[in-house]
PDB file of C-alpha atoms in Angstrom:
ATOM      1  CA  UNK A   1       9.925 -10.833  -4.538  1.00 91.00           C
ATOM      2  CA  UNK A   2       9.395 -12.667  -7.636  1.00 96.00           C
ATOM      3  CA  UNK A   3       6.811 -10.625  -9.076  1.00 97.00           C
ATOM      4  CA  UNK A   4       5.416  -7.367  -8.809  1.00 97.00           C
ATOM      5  CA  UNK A   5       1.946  -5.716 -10.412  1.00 97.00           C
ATOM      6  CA  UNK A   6       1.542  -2.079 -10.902  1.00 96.00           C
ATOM      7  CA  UNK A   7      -1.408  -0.400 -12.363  1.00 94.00           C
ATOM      8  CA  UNK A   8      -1.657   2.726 -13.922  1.00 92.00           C
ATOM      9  CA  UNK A   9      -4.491   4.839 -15.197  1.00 90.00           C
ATOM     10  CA  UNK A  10      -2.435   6.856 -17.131  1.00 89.00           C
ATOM     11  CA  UNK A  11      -2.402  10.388 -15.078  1.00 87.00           C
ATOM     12  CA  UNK A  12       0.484  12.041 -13.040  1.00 89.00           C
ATOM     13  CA  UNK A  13      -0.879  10.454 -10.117  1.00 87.00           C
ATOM     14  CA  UNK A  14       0.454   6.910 -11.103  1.00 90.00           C
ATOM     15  CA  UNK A  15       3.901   8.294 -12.451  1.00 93.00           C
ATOM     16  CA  UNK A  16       5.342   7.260  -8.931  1.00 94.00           C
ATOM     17  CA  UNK A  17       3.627   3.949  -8.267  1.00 95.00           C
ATOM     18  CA  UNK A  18       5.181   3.014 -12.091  1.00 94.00           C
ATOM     19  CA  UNK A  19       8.987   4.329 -10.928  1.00 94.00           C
ATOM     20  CA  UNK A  20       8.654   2.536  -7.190  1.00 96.00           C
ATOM     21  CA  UNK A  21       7.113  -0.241  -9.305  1.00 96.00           C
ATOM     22  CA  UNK A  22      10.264  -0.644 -11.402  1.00 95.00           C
ATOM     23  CA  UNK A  23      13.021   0.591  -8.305  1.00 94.00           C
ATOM     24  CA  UNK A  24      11.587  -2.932  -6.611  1.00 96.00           C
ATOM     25  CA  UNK A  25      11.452  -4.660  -9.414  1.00 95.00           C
ATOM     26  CA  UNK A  26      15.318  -3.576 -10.633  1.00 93.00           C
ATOM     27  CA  UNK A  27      16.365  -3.906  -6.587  1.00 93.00           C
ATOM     28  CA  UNK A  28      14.776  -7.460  -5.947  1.00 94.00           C
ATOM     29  CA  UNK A  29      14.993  -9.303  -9.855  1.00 94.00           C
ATOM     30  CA  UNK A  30      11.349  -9.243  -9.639  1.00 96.00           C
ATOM     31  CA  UNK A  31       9.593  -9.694 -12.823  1.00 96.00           C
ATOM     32  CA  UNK A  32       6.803  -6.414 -13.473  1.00 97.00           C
ATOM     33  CA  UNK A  33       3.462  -6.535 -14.996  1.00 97.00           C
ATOM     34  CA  UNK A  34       2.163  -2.842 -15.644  1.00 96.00           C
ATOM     35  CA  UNK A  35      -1.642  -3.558 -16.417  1.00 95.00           C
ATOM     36  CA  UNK A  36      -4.371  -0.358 -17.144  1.00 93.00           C
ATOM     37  CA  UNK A  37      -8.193  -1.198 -17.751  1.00 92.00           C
ATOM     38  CA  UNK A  38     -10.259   0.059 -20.017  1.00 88.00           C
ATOM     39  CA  UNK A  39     -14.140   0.394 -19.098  1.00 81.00           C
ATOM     40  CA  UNK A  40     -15.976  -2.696 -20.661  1.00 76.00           C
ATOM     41  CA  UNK A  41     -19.432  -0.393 -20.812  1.00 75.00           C
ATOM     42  CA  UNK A  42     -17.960   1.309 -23.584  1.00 73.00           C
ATOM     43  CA  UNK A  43     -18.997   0.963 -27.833  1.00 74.00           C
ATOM     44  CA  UNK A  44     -16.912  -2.199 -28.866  1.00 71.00           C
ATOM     45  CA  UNK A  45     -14.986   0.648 -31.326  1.00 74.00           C
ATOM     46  CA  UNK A  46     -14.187   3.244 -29.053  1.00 78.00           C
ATOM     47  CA  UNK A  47     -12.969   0.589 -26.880  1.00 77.00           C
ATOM     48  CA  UNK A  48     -10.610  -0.688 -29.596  1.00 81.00           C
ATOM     49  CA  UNK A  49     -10.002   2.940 -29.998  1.00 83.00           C
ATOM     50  CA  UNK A  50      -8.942   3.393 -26.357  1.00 85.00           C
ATOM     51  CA  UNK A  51      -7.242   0.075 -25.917  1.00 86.00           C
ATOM     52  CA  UNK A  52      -4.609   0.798 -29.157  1.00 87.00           C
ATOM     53  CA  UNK A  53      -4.224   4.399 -27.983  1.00 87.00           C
ATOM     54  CA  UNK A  54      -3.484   3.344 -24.052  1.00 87.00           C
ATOM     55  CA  UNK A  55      -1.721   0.560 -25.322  1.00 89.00           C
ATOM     56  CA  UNK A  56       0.792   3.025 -26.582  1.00 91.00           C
ATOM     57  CA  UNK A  57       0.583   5.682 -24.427  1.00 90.00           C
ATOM     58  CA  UNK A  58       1.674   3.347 -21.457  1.00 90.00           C
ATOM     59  CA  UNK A  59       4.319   1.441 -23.357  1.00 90.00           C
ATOM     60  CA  UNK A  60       6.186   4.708 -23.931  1.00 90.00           C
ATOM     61  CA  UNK A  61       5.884   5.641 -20.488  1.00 88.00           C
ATOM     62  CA  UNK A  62       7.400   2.830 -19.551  1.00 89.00           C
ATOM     63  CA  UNK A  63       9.759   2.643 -21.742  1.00 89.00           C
ATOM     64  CA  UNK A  64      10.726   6.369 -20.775  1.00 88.00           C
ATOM     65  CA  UNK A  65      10.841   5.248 -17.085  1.00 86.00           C
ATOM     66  CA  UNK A  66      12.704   1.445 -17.828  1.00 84.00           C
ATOM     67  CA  UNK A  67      15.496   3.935 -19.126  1.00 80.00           C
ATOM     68  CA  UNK A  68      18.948   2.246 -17.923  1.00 76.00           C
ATOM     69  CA  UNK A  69      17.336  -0.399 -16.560  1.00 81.00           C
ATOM     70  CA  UNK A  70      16.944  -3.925 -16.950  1.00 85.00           C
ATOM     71  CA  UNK A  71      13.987  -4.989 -15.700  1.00 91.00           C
ATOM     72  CA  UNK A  72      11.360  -7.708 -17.195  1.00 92.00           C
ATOM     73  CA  UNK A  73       8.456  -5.848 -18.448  1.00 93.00           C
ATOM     74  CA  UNK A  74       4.948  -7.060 -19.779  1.00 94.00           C
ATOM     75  CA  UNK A  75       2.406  -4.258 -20.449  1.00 94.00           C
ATOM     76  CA  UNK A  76      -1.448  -5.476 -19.832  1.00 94.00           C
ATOM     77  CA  UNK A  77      -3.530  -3.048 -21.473  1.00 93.00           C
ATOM     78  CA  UNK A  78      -7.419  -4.934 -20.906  1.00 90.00           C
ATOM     79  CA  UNK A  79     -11.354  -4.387 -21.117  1.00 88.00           C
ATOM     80  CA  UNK A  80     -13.349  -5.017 -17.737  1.00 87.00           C
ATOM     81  CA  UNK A  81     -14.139  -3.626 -14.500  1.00 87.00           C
ATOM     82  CA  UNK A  82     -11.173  -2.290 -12.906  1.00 86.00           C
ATOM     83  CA  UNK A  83     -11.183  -3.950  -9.683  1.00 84.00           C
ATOM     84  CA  UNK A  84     -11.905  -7.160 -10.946  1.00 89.00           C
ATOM     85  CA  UNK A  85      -9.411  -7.034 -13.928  1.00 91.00           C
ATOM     86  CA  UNK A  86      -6.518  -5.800 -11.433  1.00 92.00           C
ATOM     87  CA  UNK A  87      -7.152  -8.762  -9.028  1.00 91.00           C
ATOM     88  CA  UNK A  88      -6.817 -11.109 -12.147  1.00 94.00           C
ATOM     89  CA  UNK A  89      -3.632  -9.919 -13.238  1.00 95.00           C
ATOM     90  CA  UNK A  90      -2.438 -10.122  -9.709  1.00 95.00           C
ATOM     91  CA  UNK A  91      -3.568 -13.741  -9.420  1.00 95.00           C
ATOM     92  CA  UNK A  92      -2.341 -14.848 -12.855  1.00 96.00           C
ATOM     93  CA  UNK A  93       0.965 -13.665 -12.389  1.00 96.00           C
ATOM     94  CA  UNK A  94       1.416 -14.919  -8.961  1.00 96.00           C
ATOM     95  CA  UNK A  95       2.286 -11.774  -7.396  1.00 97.00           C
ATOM     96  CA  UNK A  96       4.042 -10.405  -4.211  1.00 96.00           C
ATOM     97  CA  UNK A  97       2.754  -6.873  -4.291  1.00 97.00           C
ATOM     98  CA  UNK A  98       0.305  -4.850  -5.683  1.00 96.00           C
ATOM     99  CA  UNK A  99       1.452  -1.443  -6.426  1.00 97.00           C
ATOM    100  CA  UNK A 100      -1.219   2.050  -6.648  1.00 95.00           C
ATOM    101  CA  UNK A 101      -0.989   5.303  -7.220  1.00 92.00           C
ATOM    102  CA  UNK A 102      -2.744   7.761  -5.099  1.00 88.00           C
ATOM    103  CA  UNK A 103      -6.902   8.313  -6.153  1.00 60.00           C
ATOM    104  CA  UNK A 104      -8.229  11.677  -7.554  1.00 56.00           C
ATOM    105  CA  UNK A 105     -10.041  13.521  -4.976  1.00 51.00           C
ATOM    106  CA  UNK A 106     -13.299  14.704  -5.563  1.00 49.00           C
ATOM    107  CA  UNK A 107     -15.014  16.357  -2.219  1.00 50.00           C
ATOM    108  CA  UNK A 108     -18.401  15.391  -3.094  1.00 37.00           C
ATOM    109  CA  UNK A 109     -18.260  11.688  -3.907  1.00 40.00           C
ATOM    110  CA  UNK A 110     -15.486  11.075  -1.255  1.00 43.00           C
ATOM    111  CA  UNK A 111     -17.820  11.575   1.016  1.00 47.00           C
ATOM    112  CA  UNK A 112     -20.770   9.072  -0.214  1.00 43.00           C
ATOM    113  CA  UNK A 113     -18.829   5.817  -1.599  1.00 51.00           C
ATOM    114  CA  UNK A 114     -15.725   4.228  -1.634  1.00 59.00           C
ATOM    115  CA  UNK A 115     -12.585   5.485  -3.969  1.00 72.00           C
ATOM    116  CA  UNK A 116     -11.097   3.605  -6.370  1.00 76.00           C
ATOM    117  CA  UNK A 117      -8.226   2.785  -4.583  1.00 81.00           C
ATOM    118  CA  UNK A 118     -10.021   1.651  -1.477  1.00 82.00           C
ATOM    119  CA  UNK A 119     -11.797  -0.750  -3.690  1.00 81.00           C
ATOM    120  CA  UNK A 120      -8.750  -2.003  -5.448  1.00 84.00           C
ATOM    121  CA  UNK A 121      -7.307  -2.196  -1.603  1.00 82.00           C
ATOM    122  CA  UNK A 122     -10.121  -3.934   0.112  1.00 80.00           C
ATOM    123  CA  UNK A 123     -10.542  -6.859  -2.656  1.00 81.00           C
ATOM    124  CA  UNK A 124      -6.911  -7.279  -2.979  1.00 86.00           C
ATOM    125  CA  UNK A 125      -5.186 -10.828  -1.809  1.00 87.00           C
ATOM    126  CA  UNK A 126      -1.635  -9.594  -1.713  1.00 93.00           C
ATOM    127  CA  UNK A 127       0.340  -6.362   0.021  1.00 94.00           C
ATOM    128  CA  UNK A 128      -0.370  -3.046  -1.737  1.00 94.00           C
ATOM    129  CA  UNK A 129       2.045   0.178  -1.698  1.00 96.00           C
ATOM    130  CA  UNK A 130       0.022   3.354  -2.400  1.00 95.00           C
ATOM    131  CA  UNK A 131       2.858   5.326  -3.800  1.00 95.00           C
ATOM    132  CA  UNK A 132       2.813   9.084  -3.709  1.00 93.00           C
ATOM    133  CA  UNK A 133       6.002  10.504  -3.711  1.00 91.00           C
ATOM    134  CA  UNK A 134       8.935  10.073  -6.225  1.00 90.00           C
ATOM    135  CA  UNK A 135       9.710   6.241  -6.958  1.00 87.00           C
ATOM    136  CA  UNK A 136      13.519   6.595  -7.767  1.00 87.00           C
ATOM    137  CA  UNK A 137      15.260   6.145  -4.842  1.00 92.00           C
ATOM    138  CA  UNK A 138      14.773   3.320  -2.067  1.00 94.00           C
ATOM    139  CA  UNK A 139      12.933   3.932   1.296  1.00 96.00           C
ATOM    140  CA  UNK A 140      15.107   5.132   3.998  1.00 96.00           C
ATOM    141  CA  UNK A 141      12.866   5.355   7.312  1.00 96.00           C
ATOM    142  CA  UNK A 142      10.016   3.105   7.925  1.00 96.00           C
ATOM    143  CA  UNK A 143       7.379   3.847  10.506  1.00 95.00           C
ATOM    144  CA  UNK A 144       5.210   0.777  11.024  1.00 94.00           C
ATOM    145  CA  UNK A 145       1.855   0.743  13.182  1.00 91.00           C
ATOM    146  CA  UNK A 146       1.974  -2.304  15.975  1.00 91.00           C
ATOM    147  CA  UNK A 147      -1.523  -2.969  16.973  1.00 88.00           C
ATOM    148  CA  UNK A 148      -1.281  -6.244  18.600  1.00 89.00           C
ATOM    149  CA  UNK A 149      -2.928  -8.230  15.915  1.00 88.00           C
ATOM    150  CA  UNK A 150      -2.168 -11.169  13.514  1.00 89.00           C
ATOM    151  CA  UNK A 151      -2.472  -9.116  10.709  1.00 88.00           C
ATOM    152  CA  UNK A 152      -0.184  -6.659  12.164  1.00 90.00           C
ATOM    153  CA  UNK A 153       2.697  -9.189  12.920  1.00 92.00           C
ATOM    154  CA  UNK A 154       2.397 -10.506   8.920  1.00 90.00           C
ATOM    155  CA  UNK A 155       3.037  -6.454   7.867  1.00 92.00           C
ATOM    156  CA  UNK A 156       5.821  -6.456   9.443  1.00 94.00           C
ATOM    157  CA  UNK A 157       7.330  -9.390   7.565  1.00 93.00           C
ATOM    158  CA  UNK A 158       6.461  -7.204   4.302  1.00 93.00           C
ATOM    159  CA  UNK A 159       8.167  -4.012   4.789  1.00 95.00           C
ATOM    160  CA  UNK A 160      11.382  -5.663   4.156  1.00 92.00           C
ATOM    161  CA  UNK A 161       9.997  -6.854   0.581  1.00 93.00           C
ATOM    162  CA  UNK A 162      10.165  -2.831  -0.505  1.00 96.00           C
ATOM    163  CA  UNK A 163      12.282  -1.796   2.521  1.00 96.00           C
ATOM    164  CA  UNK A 164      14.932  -3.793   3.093  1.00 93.00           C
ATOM    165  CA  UNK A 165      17.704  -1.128   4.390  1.00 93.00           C
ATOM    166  CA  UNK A 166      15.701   1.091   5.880  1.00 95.00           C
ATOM    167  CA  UNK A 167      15.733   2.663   9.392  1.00 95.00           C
ATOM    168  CA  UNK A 168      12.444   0.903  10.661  1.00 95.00           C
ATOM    169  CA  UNK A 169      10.928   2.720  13.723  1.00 94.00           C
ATOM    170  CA  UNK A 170       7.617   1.327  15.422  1.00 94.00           C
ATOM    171  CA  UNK A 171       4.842   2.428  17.583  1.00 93.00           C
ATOM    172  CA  UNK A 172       2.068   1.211  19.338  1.00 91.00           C
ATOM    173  CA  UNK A 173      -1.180   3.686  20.373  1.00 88.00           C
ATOM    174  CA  UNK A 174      -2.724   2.749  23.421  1.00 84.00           C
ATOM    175  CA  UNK A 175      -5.875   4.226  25.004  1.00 75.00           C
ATOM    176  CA  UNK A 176      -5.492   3.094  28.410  1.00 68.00           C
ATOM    177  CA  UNK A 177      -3.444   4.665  31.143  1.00 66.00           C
ATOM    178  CA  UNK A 178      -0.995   2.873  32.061  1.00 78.00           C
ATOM    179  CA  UNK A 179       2.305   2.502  30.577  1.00 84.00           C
ATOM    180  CA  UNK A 180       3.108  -1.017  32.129  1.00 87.00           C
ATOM    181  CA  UNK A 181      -0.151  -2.607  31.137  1.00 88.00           C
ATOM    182  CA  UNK A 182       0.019  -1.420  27.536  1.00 89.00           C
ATOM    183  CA  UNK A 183       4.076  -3.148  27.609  1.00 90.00           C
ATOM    184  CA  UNK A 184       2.569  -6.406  28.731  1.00 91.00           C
ATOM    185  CA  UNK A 185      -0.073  -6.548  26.525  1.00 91.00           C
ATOM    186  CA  UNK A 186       3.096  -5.963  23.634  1.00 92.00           C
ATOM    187  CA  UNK A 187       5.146  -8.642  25.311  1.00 94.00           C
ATOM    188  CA  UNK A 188       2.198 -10.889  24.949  1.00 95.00           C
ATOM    189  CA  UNK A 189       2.016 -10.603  21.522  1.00 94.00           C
ATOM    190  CA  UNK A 190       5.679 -10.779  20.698  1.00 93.00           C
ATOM    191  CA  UNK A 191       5.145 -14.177  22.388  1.00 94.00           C
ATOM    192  CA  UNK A 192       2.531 -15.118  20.338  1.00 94.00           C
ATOM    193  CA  UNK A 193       3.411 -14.294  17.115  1.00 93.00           C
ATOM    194  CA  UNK A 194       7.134 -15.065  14.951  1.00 93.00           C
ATOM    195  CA  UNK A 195       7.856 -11.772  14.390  1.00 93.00           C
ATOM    196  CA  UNK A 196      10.764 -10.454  12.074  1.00 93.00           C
ATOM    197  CA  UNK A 197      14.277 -10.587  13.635  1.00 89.00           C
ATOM    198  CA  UNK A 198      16.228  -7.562  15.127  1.00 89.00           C
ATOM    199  CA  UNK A 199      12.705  -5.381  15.450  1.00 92.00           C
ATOM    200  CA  UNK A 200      13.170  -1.889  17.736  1.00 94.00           C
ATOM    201  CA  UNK A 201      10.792  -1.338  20.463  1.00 93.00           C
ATOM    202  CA  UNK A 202       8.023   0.778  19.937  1.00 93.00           C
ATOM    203  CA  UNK A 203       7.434   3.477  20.966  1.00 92.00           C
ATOM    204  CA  UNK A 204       4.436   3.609  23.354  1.00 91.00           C
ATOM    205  CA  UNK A 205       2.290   6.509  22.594  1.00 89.00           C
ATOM    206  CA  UNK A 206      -1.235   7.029  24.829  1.00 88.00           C
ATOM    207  CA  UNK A 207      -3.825   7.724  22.827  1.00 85.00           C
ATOM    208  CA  UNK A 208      -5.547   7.071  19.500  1.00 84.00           C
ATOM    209  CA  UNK A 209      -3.789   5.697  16.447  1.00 84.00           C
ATOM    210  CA  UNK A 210      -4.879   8.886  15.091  1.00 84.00           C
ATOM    211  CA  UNK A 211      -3.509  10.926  18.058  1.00 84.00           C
ATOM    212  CA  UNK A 212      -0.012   8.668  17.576  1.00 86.00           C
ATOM    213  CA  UNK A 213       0.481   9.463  13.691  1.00 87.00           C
ATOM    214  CA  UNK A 214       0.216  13.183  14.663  1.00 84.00           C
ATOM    215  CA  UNK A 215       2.128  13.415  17.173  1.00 86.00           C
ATOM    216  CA  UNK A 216       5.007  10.827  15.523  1.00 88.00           C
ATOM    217  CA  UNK A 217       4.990  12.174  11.664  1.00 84.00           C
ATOM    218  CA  UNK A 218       4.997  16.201  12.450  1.00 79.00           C
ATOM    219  CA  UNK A 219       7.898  17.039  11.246  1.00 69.00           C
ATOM    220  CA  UNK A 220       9.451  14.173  10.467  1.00 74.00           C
ATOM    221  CA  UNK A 221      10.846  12.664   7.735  1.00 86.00           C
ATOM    222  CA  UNK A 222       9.610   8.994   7.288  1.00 94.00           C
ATOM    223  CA  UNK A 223       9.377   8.004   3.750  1.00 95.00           C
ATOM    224  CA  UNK A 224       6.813   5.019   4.084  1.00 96.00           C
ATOM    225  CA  UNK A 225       4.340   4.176   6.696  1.00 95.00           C
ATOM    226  CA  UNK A 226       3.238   0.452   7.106  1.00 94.00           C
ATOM    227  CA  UNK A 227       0.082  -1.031   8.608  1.00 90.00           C
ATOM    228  CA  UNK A 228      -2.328  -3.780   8.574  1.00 85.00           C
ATOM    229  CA  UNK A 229      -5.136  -2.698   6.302  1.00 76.00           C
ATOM    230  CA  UNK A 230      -8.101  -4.165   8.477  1.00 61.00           C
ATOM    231  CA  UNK A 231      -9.427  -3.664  11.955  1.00 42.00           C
ATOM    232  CA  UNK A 232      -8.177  -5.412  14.649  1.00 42.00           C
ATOM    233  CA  UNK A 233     -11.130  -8.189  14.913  1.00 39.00           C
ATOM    234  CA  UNK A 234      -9.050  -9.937  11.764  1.00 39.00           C
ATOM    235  CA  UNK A 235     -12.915 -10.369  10.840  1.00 37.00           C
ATOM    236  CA  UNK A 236     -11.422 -11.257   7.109  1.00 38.00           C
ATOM    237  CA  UNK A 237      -9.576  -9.891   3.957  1.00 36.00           C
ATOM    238  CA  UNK A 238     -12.500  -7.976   2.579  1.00 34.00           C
ATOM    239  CA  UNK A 239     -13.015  -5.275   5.379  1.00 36.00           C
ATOM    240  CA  UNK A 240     -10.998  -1.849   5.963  1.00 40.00           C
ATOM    241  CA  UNK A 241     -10.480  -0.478   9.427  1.00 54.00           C
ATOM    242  CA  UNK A 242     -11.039   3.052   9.399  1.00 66.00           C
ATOM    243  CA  UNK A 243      -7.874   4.069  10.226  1.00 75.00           C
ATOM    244  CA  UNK A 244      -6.639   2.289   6.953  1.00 76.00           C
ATOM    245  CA  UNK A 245      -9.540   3.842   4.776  1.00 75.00           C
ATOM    246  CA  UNK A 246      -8.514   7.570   6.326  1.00 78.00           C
ATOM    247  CA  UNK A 247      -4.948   7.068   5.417  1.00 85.00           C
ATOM    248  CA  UNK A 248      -5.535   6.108   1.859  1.00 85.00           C
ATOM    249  CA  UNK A 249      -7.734   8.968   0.856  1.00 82.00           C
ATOM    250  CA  UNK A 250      -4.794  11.100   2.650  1.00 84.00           C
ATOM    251  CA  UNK A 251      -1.739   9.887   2.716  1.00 88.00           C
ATOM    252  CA  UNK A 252       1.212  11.287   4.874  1.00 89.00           C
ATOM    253  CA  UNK A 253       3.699   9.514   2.769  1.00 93.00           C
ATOM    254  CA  UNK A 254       3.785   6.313   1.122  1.00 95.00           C
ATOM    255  CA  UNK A 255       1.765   3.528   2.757  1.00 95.00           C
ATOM    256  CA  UNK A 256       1.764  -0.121   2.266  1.00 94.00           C
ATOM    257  CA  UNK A 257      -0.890  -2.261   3.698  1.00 92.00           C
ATOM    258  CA  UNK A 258      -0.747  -5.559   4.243  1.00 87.00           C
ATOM    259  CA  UNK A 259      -3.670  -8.355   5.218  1.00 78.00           C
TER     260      UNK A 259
END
């Protein structure tokens, strides 16, 4: 990776997208933009207000977390809408990945629209790592979703961007009943697609993704789970399957998604 985005909105919840943010950065000699966006609805001086007063609020966080390290840092403190401003900065520094922390839940509005994060997901052009847990140390085991798809074979290139050592363990959830069919229909796709080198078969669980991530995740310890962040009719960049939308208002772990 060459260069990495992470934005912040100042709360506890993005304190570990900002440390994963800078572990890849540090790890991979990426350059790291942290950006934060004020709401451009606001008086013209309590937006000044707000802009000076994030401005240094974030830089000392930072700072705090850039502690021993040597990364390259530029802090992007801007007016706008936030999903639009993000985007930007993604496309005007030519990024790799987009990095989030997880969204504030609120039951009654959950419900009824789309969270910030899903937003900031759905309209993004690169990878994006919802980061939940502690960002200090690197991944160690990887489960990644296999569904067969295009968009699927392309996450699977990604997880070595922000996973590169890790113990990577796959699945595939099939709903029909037999084993055999559900192996051809893998060996298909492995034949259509240039997939990463070295990959582990899946393992073939019957059933819903839903029903796999249960079964697979209880009690274990996987770290970050990677998937392809639309439905499986590749119908384009701007749509969420709902497995995808489910697993970024709850997270089991860290997720990346990838398009």
């Amino acid at each position: 990776m060459k260069n990495i985005v992470v934005a912040s909105d100042l709360s506890e919840r993005s304190e570990p997208a900002v440390q994963r943010a800078i572990n890849l950065a540090a790890a991979s000699g990426a350059r790291l933009t942290v950006v934060h966006v004020v709401d451009d609805s606001m008086p013209s001086g309590l937006s000044d207000q707000l802009l000076a007063g994030a401005n240094a609020l974030l830089s000392d966080q930072v700072a705090q977390e850039m502690e021993g390290s040597d990364v390259t840092t530029d802090i992007k403190v801007v007016t706008g809408d936030v999903f639009e401003a993000v985007n930007e900065v993604v496309d005007q520094t030519n990024a790799d990945l987009l990095v989030v922390g997880i969204h504030r839940r609120r039951k009654f509005f959950d419900q009824v629209r789309e969270t910030t994060v899903e937003h900031i997901i759905r309209s993004s052009s690169v990878p994006v790592l919802l980061a939940m847990a502690p960002g200090n140390d690197p991944y160690v085991r990887v489960l990644g979703g296999v569904d067969l798809s295009k968009v699927c074979a392309a996450t699977l290139h990604k997880i070595g961007m922000v996973a590169p050592k890790a113990e990577l363990n796959l699945f595939h959830a099939h709903e029909i009943s037999f084993r055999k069919e559900a192996e051809r229909d893998y060996e298909t796709w492995q034949a259509m697609h240039v997939l990463p080198e070295n990959l582990p078969p899946p393992t073939f669980v019957e059933g819903t993704a839903v029903d796999a991530l249960h079964e697979l995740m209880d009690g274990k310890s996987f770290d970050l789970l990677a998937i392809g962040a639309h439905t499986r009719s590749n119908a384009g960049r701007y749509i969420l399957g709902s497995l995808s939308a489910g697993l970024i208002r709850n997270p089991p772990c860290d997720l990346m998604l990838a398009k």
